[in-house]
XYZ file of N, CA and C in Angstrom:
690
model
N 17.594 15.544 1.293
C 17.404 14.675 2.453
C 16.149 15.077 3.222
N 15.487 14.104 3.827
C 14.296 14.400 4.603
C 14.682 15.041 5.922
N 13.774 15.802 6.474
C 14.001 16.432 7.761
C 13.942 15.404 8.860
N 14.458 15.764 10.044
C 14.419 14.834 11.175
C 12.993 14.446 11.511
N 12.054 15.413 11.372
C 10.661 15.133 11.690
C 10.078 14.084 10.752
N 10.655 14.002 9.526
C 10.131 13.066 8.536
C 10.798 11.705 8.614
N 11.755 11.533 9.495
C 12.489 10.279 9.552
C 12.594 9.763 10.975
N 11.455 9.513 11.636
C 11.494 9.033 13.016
C 11.851 7.555 13.082
N 12.367 7.131 14.227
C 12.602 5.717 14.437
C 13.776 5.173 13.654
N 13.734 3.867 13.358
C 14.847 3.200 12.702
C 14.395 2.685 11.338
N 15.381 2.396 10.491
C 15.112 1.845 9.168
C 15.337 0.329 9.234
N 14.290 -0.473 9.159
C 14.467 -1.924 9.264
C 15.340 -2.473 8.136
N 16.177 -3.443 8.476
C 17.007 -4.111 7.480
C 16.156 -5.060 6.640
N 16.720 -5.538 5.551
C 15.963 -6.395 4.641
C 15.396 -7.639 5.330
N 16.138 -8.181 6.271
C 15.684 -9.394 6.942
C 14.369 -9.175 7.678
N 14.098 -7.942 8.087
C 12.848 -7.616 8.796
C 11.635 -7.877 7.916
N 11.802 -7.749 6.610
C 10.703 -7.947 5.661
C 10.553 -9.402 5.238
N 11.529 -10.239 5.578
C 11.534 -11.629 5.126
C 10.643 -12.498 6.003
N 9.399 -12.068 6.132
C 8.406 -12.762 6.957
C 7.122 -12.908 6.150
N 6.221 -13.798 6.551
C 4.944 -13.900 5.847
C 4.237 -12.547 5.795
N 3.520 -12.292 4.724
C 2.860 -11.004 4.536
C 1.919 -10.669 5.691
N 1.208 -11.669 6.184
C 0.248 -11.402 7.252
C 0.940 -11.114 8.578
N 2.186 -11.523 8.725
C 2.976 -11.185 9.909
C 3.570 -9.786 9.778
N 4.020 -9.469 8.582
C 4.602 -8.149 8.346
C 3.554 -7.042 8.372
N 2.370 -7.317 7.864
C 1.363 -6.279 7.659
C 1.079 -5.430 8.895
N 0.779 -6.006 10.063
C 0.484 -5.154 11.220
C 1.671 -4.318 11.679
N 2.886 -4.792 11.393
C 4.071 -4.033 11.786
C 4.320 -2.838 10.872
N 3.683 -2.826 9.711
C 3.791 -1.661 8.828
C 2.854 -0.537 9.265
N 1.803 -0.887 10.010
C 0.886 0.145 10.496
C 1.612 1.052 11.496
N 1.498 2.345 11.293
C 2.184 3.300 12.161
C 3.600 3.593 11.733
N 4.115 2.852 10.734
C 5.444 3.137 10.193
C 5.358 4.320 9.233
N 6.506 4.877 8.876
C 6.566 6.053 8.006
C 7.252 5.692 6.696
N 6.669 6.129 5.582
C 7.252 5.928 4.271
C 7.588 7.291 3.679
N 8.852 7.492 3.336
C 9.325 8.763 2.786
C 9.735 8.593 1.337
N 9.277 9.504 0.494
C 9.694 9.560 -0.912
C 10.399 10.889 -1.141
N 11.658 10.827 -1.571
C 12.463 12.019 -1.808
C 12.516 12.312 -3.298
N 12.474 13.586 -3.649
C 12.534 13.975 -5.056
C 13.133 15.367 -5.158
N 13.416 15.792 -6.395
C 13.937 17.134 -6.611
C 12.925 18.198 -6.200
N 11.649 17.844 -6.218
C 10.601 18.792 -5.824
C 10.471 18.922 -4.309
N 11.011 17.953 -3.578
C 10.897 17.940 -2.131
C 10.588 16.548 -1.630
N 10.475 16.412 -0.330
C 10.218 15.116 0.304
C 8.788 15.059 0.815
N 8.205 13.887 0.729
C 6.879 13.640 1.304
C 6.977 12.407 2.185
N 6.475 12.515 3.397
C 6.448 11.385 4.323
C 5.023 11.158 4.789
N 4.605 9.913 4.811
C 3.292 9.596 5.367
C 3.406 8.499 6.415
N 2.474 8.525 7.328
C 2.349 7.477 8.351
C 1.313 6.483 7.846
N 1.695 5.234 7.753
C 0.818 4.213 7.185
C -0.309 3.879 8.162
N -1.553 3.958 7.677
C -2.712 3.697 8.536
C -3.546 2.500 8.091
N -3.281 1.986 6.885
C -4.100 0.882 6.365
C -3.282 0.067 5.375
N -3.382 -1.257 5.471
C -2.647 -2.156 4.579
C -3.506 -3.372 4.239
N -3.073 -4.125 3.231
C -3.670 -5.418 2.910
C -2.559 -6.417 2.632
N -2.701 -7.623 3.155
C -1.700 -8.670 2.960
C -2.093 -9.577 1.805
N -1.086 -10.007 1.026
C -1.285 -10.933 -0.093
C -0.192 -11.992 -0.039
N -0.608 -13.267 -0.118
C 0.315 -14.366 0.191
C 0.676 -15.243 -0.996
N 0.776 -14.676 -2.186
C 1.310 -15.401 -3.331
C 0.568 -16.675 -3.676
N 1.299 -17.771 -3.764
C 0.742 -19.048 -4.218
C -0.331 -19.595 -3.290
N -0.380 -19.121 -2.052
C -1.385 -19.596 -1.097
C -2.597 -18.685 -1.025
N -2.693 -17.738 -1.945
C -3.715 -16.694 -1.835
C -4.340 -16.430 -3.204
N -5.596 -16.858 -3.429
C -6.228 -16.635 -4.736
C -6.475 -15.164 -5.050
N -6.300 -14.279 -4.076
C -6.445 -12.853 -4.328
C -5.153 -12.190 -4.777
N -4.056 -12.940 -4.790
C -2.745 -12.383 -5.123
C -2.488 -12.413 -6.623
N -1.800 -11.400 -7.136
C -1.377 -11.392 -8.537
C -0.463 -12.567 -8.849
N 0.239 -13.065 -7.841
C 1.213 -14.136 -8.057
C 0.634 -15.521 -7.784
N -0.663 -15.631 -7.648
C -1.287 -16.911 -7.281
C -0.975 -18.010 -8.287
N -0.931 -17.647 -9.567
C -0.697 -18.654 -10.610
C 0.753 -18.678 -11.095
N 1.637 -18.063 -10.350
C 3.045 -18.137 -10.701
C 3.624 -16.823 -11.194
N 4.880 -16.902 -11.542
C 5.644 -15.725 -11.931
C 5.294 -15.262 -13.345
N 5.160 -13.959 -13.510
C 4.968 -13.323 -14.801
C 5.885 -12.109 -14.847
N 6.079 -11.498 -16.022
C 6.882 -10.277 -16.065
C 6.358 -9.205 -15.118
N 5.043 -9.135 -14.968
C 4.456 -8.124 -14.094
C 4.800 -8.371 -12.634
N 4.791 -9.628 -12.210
C 4.952 -9.951 -10.787
C 6.373 -10.349 -10.415
N 7.315 -10.240 -11.317
C 8.678 -10.719 -11.067
C 9.278 -10.130 -9.800
N 9.013 -8.846 -9.538
C 9.573 -8.197 -8.339
C 9.108 -8.886 -7.069
N 7.877 -9.407 -7.058
C 7.352 -10.070 -5.865
C 8.130 -11.332 -5.522
N 8.773 -11.936 -6.503
C 9.539 -13.155 -6.283
C 10.983 -12.851 -5.873
N 11.324 -11.584 -5.833
C 12.687 -11.190 -5.519
C 12.889 -10.836 -4.059
N 13.795 -9.907 -3.824
C 14.180 -9.556 -2.456
C 13.040 -8.892 -1.683
N 12.857 -9.257 -0.426
C 11.915 -8.526 0.417
C 12.453 -7.122 0.692
N 11.546 -6.223 1.041
C 11.961 -4.854 1.313
C 12.059 -3.999 0.064
N 11.538 -4.503 -1.051
C 11.442 -3.709 -2.269
C 9.968 -3.422 -2.570
N 9.726 -2.457 -3.441
C 8.359 -2.104 -3.784
C 7.897 -2.859 -5.021
N 6.687 -3.353 -4.942
C 5.988 -3.886 -6.112
C 4.926 -2.853 -6.481
N 5.146 -2.153 -7.586
C 4.217 -1.115 -8.032
C 3.557 -1.590 -9.320
N 2.245 -1.560 -9.356
C 1.526 -1.963 -10.560
C 0.450 -0.930 -10.903
N -0.009 -1.007 -12.133
C -1.051 -0.102 -12.605
C -2.375 -0.853 -12.614
N -3.352 -0.337 -11.903
C -4.644 -1.008 -11.731
C -5.623 -0.519 -12.792
N -6.105 -1.464 -13.609
C -7.077 -1.167 -14.663
C -6.611 -0.077 -15.620
N -5.296 0.093 -15.722
C -4.767 1.114 -16.606
C -4.980 2.528 -16.131
N -5.429 2.672 -14.883
C -5.799 3.995 -14.382
C -4.942 4.465 -13.218
N -4.743 3.601 -12.227
C -4.127 4.001 -10.973
C -2.901 3.150 -10.664
N -1.953 3.732 -9.954
C -0.810 2.972 -9.451
C -1.073 2.551 -8.009
N -0.657 1.347 -7.675
C -0.759 0.828 -6.320
C 0.627 0.391 -5.855
N 0.921 0.651 -4.576
C 2.259 0.438 -4.027
C 2.219 -0.671 -2.980
N 3.050 -1.688 -3.164
C 3.149 -2.812 -2.236
C 4.578 -2.955 -1.740
N 4.730 -3.491 -0.536
C 6.042 -3.825 0.005
C 6.211 -5.338 -0.080
N 7.253 -5.789 -0.750
C 7.493 -7.225 -0.909
C 7.887 -7.838 0.431
N 7.274 -8.976 0.742
C 7.503 -9.665 2.011
C 8.004 -11.081 1.752
N 8.429 -11.762 2.832
C 8.819 -13.159 2.758
C 10.171 -13.378 2.117
N 10.688 -14.598 2.203
C 11.980 -14.909 1.581
C 11.886 -14.880 0.069
N 13.028 -14.763 -0.581
C 13.077 -14.748 -2.041
C 12.377 -15.990 -2.595
N 11.501 -15.782 -3.582
C 10.810 -16.886 -4.218
C 9.396 -17.116 -3.756
N 8.965 -16.422 -2.679
C 7.633 -16.686 -2.136
C 6.554 -15.776 -2.698
N 6.921 -14.641 -3.255
C 5.989 -13.720 -3.926
C 4.900 -13.161 -3.024
N 5.192 -12.914 -1.766
C 4.235 -12.285 -0.860
C 4.444 -10.772 -0.873
N 3.386 -10.024 -0.554
C 3.501 -8.570 -0.539
C 2.398 -7.971 0.318
N 2.616 -6.729 0.743
C 1.626 -5.993 1.529
C 1.305 -4.704 0.787
N 0.047 -4.528 0.416
C -0.401 -3.307 -0.239
C -0.515 -2.190 0.794
N 0.087 -1.051 0.504
C -0.054 0.125 1.370
C -1.296 0.869 0.884
N -2.385 0.740 1.627
C -3.676 1.252 1.164
C -3.884 2.724 1.491
N -3.424 3.197 2.640
C -3.730 4.570 3.025
C -2.746 5.069 4.063
N -2.647 6.380 4.183
C -1.752 6.962 5.166
C -2.068 8.422 5.441
N -1.482 8.924 6.497
C -1.585 10.325 6.875
C -0.289 11.027 6.486
N -0.372 12.040 5.627
C 0.829 12.783 5.240
C 1.259 13.654 6.421
N 2.494 13.458 6.880
C 2.986 14.176 8.060
C 4.119 15.141 7.732
N 4.657 15.056 6.528
C 5.715 15.973 6.104
C 5.602 16.148 4.593
N 5.794 17.385 4.115
C 5.629 17.642 2.687
C 4.178 17.710 2.272
N 3.322 18.166 3.174
C 1.877 18.195 2.902
C 1.555 19.062 1.691
N 2.189 20.214 1.573
C 1.884 21.117 0.458
C 2.208 20.457 -0.883
N 3.345 19.784 -0.973
C 3.724 19.110 -2.208
C 2.765 17.969 -2.511
N 2.430 17.170 -1.495
C 1.504 16.054 -1.688
C 0.135 16.560 -2.136
N -0.345 17.639 -1.536
C -1.636 18.201 -1.916
C -1.603 18.738 -3.345
N -0.494 19.366 -3.721
C -0.358 19.883 -5.079
C -0.399 18.754 -6.103
N 0.310 17.661 -5.817
C 0.294 16.510 -6.727
C -1.117 15.947 -6.868
N -1.791 15.831 -5.755
C -3.151 15.288 -5.777
C -4.113 16.223 -6.498
N -3.943 17.519 -6.321
C -4.825 18.475 -6.981
C -4.676 18.404 -8.499
N -3.470 18.115 -8.959
C -3.263 17.972 -10.401
C -3.949 16.721 -10.936
N -4.122 15.722 -10.072
C -4.719 14.457 -10.488
C -6.222 14.388 -10.248
N -6.755 15.264 -9.417
C -8.179 15.227 -9.100
C -8.510 16.150 -7.948
N -9.737 16.091 -7.505
C -10.218 16.967 -6.444
C -9.683 16.505 -5.088
N -9.239 17.454 -4.276
C -8.814 17.170 -2.903
C -9.659 18.054 -1.988
N -10.633 17.457 -1.301
C -11.540 18.273 -0.503
C -11.086 18.463 0.936
N -10.074 17.708 1.368
C -9.537 17.876 2.721
C -8.202 17.159 2.807
N -7.405 17.503 3.818
C -6.102 16.856 3.979
C -6.233 15.368 4.272
N -7.325 14.947 4.899
C -7.493 13.523 5.189
C -7.621 12.701 3.917
N -7.973 13.347 2.807
C -8.157 12.638 1.550
C -6.881 12.559 0.708
N -5.813 13.216 1.133
C -4.616 13.284 0.290
C -4.068 11.898 -0.045
N -3.981 11.020 0.937
C -3.443 9.665 0.706
C -4.412 8.612 1.223
N -5.692 8.873 1.093
C -6.736 7.966 1.580
C -7.157 7.027 0.450
N -6.487 5.890 0.357
C -6.693 4.945 -0.719
C -5.400 4.771 -1.502
N -5.175 3.591 -2.077
C -3.870 3.297 -2.684
C -3.517 4.159 -3.885
N -4.492 4.541 -4.709
C -4.190 5.376 -5.867
C -3.790 6.776 -5.427
N -4.526 7.336 -4.495
C -4.200 8.664 -3.977
C -2.844 8.662 -3.295
N -2.568 7.587 -2.568
C -1.287 7.474 -1.860
C -0.122 7.507 -2.843
N -0.234 6.768 -3.937
C 0.842 6.743 -4.928
C 1.060 8.125 -5.533
N -0.030 8.824 -5.826
C 0.088 10.173 -6.382
C 0.745 11.116 -5.380
N 0.304 11.059 -4.126
C 0.846 11.946 -3.096
C 2.351 11.763 -2.926
N 2.817 10.532 -3.026
C 4.244 10.246 -2.880
C 5.019 10.434 -4.184
N 4.302 10.630 -5.285
C 4.967 10.798 -6.570
C 5.499 9.501 -7.138
N 4.827 8.385 -6.875
C 5.305 7.065 -7.297
C 4.541 6.560 -8.516
N 5.248 5.848 -9.390
C 4.624 5.232 -10.556
C 5.415 3.979 -10.927
N 5.213 3.456 -12.120
C 5.845 2.196 -12.503
C 7.366 2.261 -12.501
N 7.930 3.443 -12.624
C 9.394 3.552 -12.581
C 9.945 3.210 -11.205
N 9.075 3.169 -10.194
C 9.511 2.835 -8.828
C 9.340 1.354 -8.516
N 8.874 0.581 -9.477
C 8.762 -0.858 -9.271
C 10.147 -1.440 -9.006
N 10.296 -2.140 -7.884
C 11.584 -2.704 -7.499
C 12.428 -1.805 -6.619
N 11.947 -0.599 -6.313
C 12.711 0.319 -5.465
C 12.939 -0.278 -4.084
N 14.094 0.006 -3.509
C 14.509 -0.530 -2.214
C 14.144 0.461 -1.111
N 13.436 -0.002 -0.062
C 13.065 0.895 1.047
C 13.912 0.644 2.291
N 14.998 -0.125 2.151
C 15.815 -0.475 3.315
C 17.075 0.370 3.455
N 17.308 1.311 2.533
C 18.501 2.147 2.578
C 18.180 3.497 3.210
N 18.775 3.846 4.349
C 18.442 5.100 5.034
C 18.597 6.346 4.170
N 19.546 6.335 3.253
C 19.778 7.500 2.402
C 19.175 7.335 1.018
N 18.340 6.327 0.831
C 17.742 6.079 -0.473
C 16.634 7.061 -0.807
N 16.205 7.027 -2.054
C 15.128 7.928 -2.474
C 13.809 7.556 -1.810
N 13.635 6.272 -1.575
C 12.452 5.775 -0.872
C 12.921 5.002 0.347
N 12.349 5.299 1.493
C 12.805 4.637 2.716
C 11.652 4.506 3.696
N 11.622 3.391 4.415
C 10.597 3.162 5.431
C 11.245 3.232 6.804
N 10.641 3.992 7.693
C 11.109 4.160 9.067
C 10.045 3.596 10.000
N 10.506 2.975 11.067
C 9.537 2.425 12.020
C 9.932 2.765 13.449
N 9.133 3.604 14.122
C 9.380 3.844 15.547
C 9.172 2.552 16.337
N 9.896 2.364 17.433
C 9.708 1.152 18.242
C 8.267 0.975 18.700
N 7.555 2.091 18.924
C 6.162 2.026 19.379
C 5.229 2.456 18.258
N 5.494 1.970 17.040
C 4.772 2.437 15.859
C 3.262 2.313 15.994
N 2.778 1.171 16.446
C 1.333 0.988 16.562
C 0.878 1.510 17.919
N 0.189 2.632 17.907
C -0.261 3.252 19.152
C -1.772 3.152 19.319
N -2.449 2.555 18.365
C -3.894 2.395 18.437
C -4.256 0.947 18.131
N -5.493 0.596 18.436
C -5.956 -0.759 18.172
C -5.989 -1.018 16.669
N -5.726 -2.260 16.289
C -5.739 -2.659 14.891
C -7.010 -3.455 14.613
N -7.723 -3.059 13.560
C -8.922 -3.775 13.136
C -8.606 -4.561 11.873
N -9.393 -5.601 11.622
C -9.203 -6.412 10.424
C -10.532 -6.611 9.713
N -10.450 -6.903 8.411
C -11.655 -7.139 7.635
C -11.296 -7.622 6.252
N -12.304 -7.830 5.396
C -12.036 -8.314 4.041
C -11.295 -7.274 3.207
N -10.534 -7.758 2.252
C -9.792 -6.854 1.377
C -10.745 -6.153 0.409
N -10.349 -4.970 -0.014
C -11.216 -4.137 -0.844
C -11.137 -4.567 -2.302
N -12.297 -4.774 -2.927
C -12.351 -5.021 -4.355
C -11.811 -6.347 -4.818
N -11.623 -7.322 -3.909
C -11.094 -8.635 -4.295
C -12.264 -9.579 -4.558
N -12.336 -10.105 -5.772
C -13.429 -10.988 -6.148
C -13.048 -12.449 -5.950
N -14.029 -13.336 -6.036
C -13.784 -14.767 -5.967
C -13.369 -15.234 -4.590
N -12.724 -16.411 -4.512
C -12.335 -16.981 -3.210
C -11.462 -16.046 -2.386
N -10.609 -15.254 -3.027
C -9.739 -14.349 -2.292
C -10.481 -13.240 -1.576
N -11.740 -13.034 -1.958
C -12.547 -12.016 -1.306
C -13.394 -12.550 -0.170
N -13.223 -13.832 0.149
C -13.988 -14.438 1.249
C -13.611 -13.768 2.565
N -14.567 -13.103 3.181
C -14.289 -12.322 4.390
C -13.879 -13.195 5.561
N -14.423 -14.413 5.628
C -14.101 -15.294 6.741
C -12.703 -15.891 6.598
N -12.330 -16.249 5.378
C -11.048 -16.912 5.145
C -9.899 -15.921 4.986
N -10.194 -14.744 4.445
C -9.138 -13.765 4.170
C -9.493 -12.379 4.732
N -9.565 -12.250 6.054
C -9.774 -10.923 6.647
C -8.434 -10.189 6.735
N -7.807 -9.974 5.584
C -6.406 -9.561 5.523
C -6.224 -8.079 5.216
N -7.247 -7.317 5.404
C -7.118 -5.860 5.399
C -6.994 -5.435 6.856
N -5.965 -4.652 7.160
C -5.704 -4.222 8.534
C -5.593 -2.707 8.559
N -6.140 -2.108 9.607
C -6.069 -0.657 9.722
C -6.075 -0.215 11.181
N -5.567 0.987 11.407
C -5.581 1.576 12.737
C -6.958 2.166 12.997
N -7.599 1.720 14.062
C -8.958 2.177 14.337
C -8.958 3.661 14.704
N -10.030 4.333 14.309
C -10.179 5.743 14.631
C -9.399 6.684 13.740
N -8.714 6.148 12.717
C -7.921 6.987 11.828
C -8.791 7.505 10.674
N -8.906 8.818 10.518
C -9.767 9.357 9.460
C -9.245 9.122 8.055
N -7.961 8.767 7.912
C -7.403 8.539 6.576
C -7.657 7.140 6.043
N -8.187 6.233 6.861
C -8.470 4.879 6.403
C -9.561 4.924 5.337
N -9.385 4.179 4.256
C -10.329 4.226 3.146
C -11.604 3.452 3.462
N -12.641 3.742 2.688
C -13.924 3.067 2.876
C -13.895 1.701 2.209
N -14.561 0.719 2.822
C -14.629 -0.614 2.223
C -15.610 -0.619 1.061
N -15.186 -1.250 -0.033
C -16.068 -1.464 -1.167
C -15.889 -2.889 -1.657
N -16.973 -3.605 -1.882
C -16.854 -4.994 -2.344
C -16.376 -5.044 -3.777
N -16.001 -6.242 -4.214
C -15.546 -6.429 -5.588
C -16.703 -6.275 -6.553
N -16.380 -5.845 -7.758
C -17.379 -5.793 -8.824
C -17.735 -7.212 -9.248
N -18.999 -7.478 -9.378
C -19.459 -8.775 -9.875
C -20.262 -8.550 -11.140
N -19.863 -9.251 -12.195
C -20.543 -9.096 -13.472
C -22.009 -9.480 -13.315
N -22.931 -8.610 -13.727
C -24.354 -8.896 -13.534
C -24.829 -10.044 -14.416
N -25.857 -10.726 -13.939
C -26.469 -11.780 -14.739
C -27.170 -11.154 -15.934
N -27.357 -11.939 -16.964
C -28.000 -11.442 -18.183
C -29.371 -10.857 -17.865
N -29.620 -9.643 -18.357
C -30.920 -9.013 -18.168
C -31.027 -8.186 -16.910
N -30.065 -8.287 -16.004
C -30.130 -7.506 -14.770
C -29.405 -6.195 -14.962
N -29.669 -5.264 -14.085
C -29.006 -3.962 -14.178
C -27.571 -4.077 -13.688
N -26.649 -3.334 -14.284
C -25.241 -3.435 -13.877
C -25.024 -2.920 -12.475
N -24.092 -3.566 -11.768
C -23.707 -3.099 -10.449
C -22.602 -2.078 -10.570
N -22.460 -1.281 -9.575
C -21.409 -0.288 -9.568
C -20.057 -0.959 -9.349
N -19.115 -0.691 -10.211
C -17.797 -1.274 -10.078
C -16.976 -0.565 -9.019
N -15.859 -1.178 -8.625
C -14.992 -0.579 -7.631
C -13.550 -0.642 -8.092
N -12.816 0.398 -7.803
C -11.381 0.430 -8.017
C -10.744 1.093 -6.832
N -9.499 0.758 -6.510
C -8.821 1.454 -5.425
C -8.744 2.933 -5.716
N -8.955 3.752 -4.710
C -8.885 5.207 -4.925
C -8.608 5.934 -3.627
């Protein structure tokens, strides 16, 4: 079980997640996500998220309908949609909206507040960790720090005694929230004016750096640097 320090506030019921992704997203900022394991518990405070709105959002995996990969997004809100990005990294999303809408919020970054040693050890096994602010700074690092992978796809975060649980203090957001374009989203879904759906707590050192989507270079031109969540 997690310590009292790792479980502040209340655990929202499933109905709390049954809202549009862009409505849920700011309420996830400042909330705490705990992952329990035999090795110990890790809790982080969420500092950065991105909203994805399914059929109404060309940046969403579910834009063109249900697939085996996205099936969890069409199910109950308050569950995790975990996918593998480019065969390299895992990304963790919280399913939003009523059943059938396929909305989700990507948890992009957080500050580890409990289980720091375990989270740092996991990250060190996966790559270089030059400071504690980098432990869960970016969606791939966050998944590693929490010990999450594809086996956690569909996990429920609404059970207080569950292996994965989200806690939200009544005053979760204590800093100003900034918005901007989503990281690495190409095409219409990456339009900064139409989809400023990346949200973060201002002044937080754990918030990841913005990187535009990779665009395939024109014939004869030099390749551009690609981007992946990290």
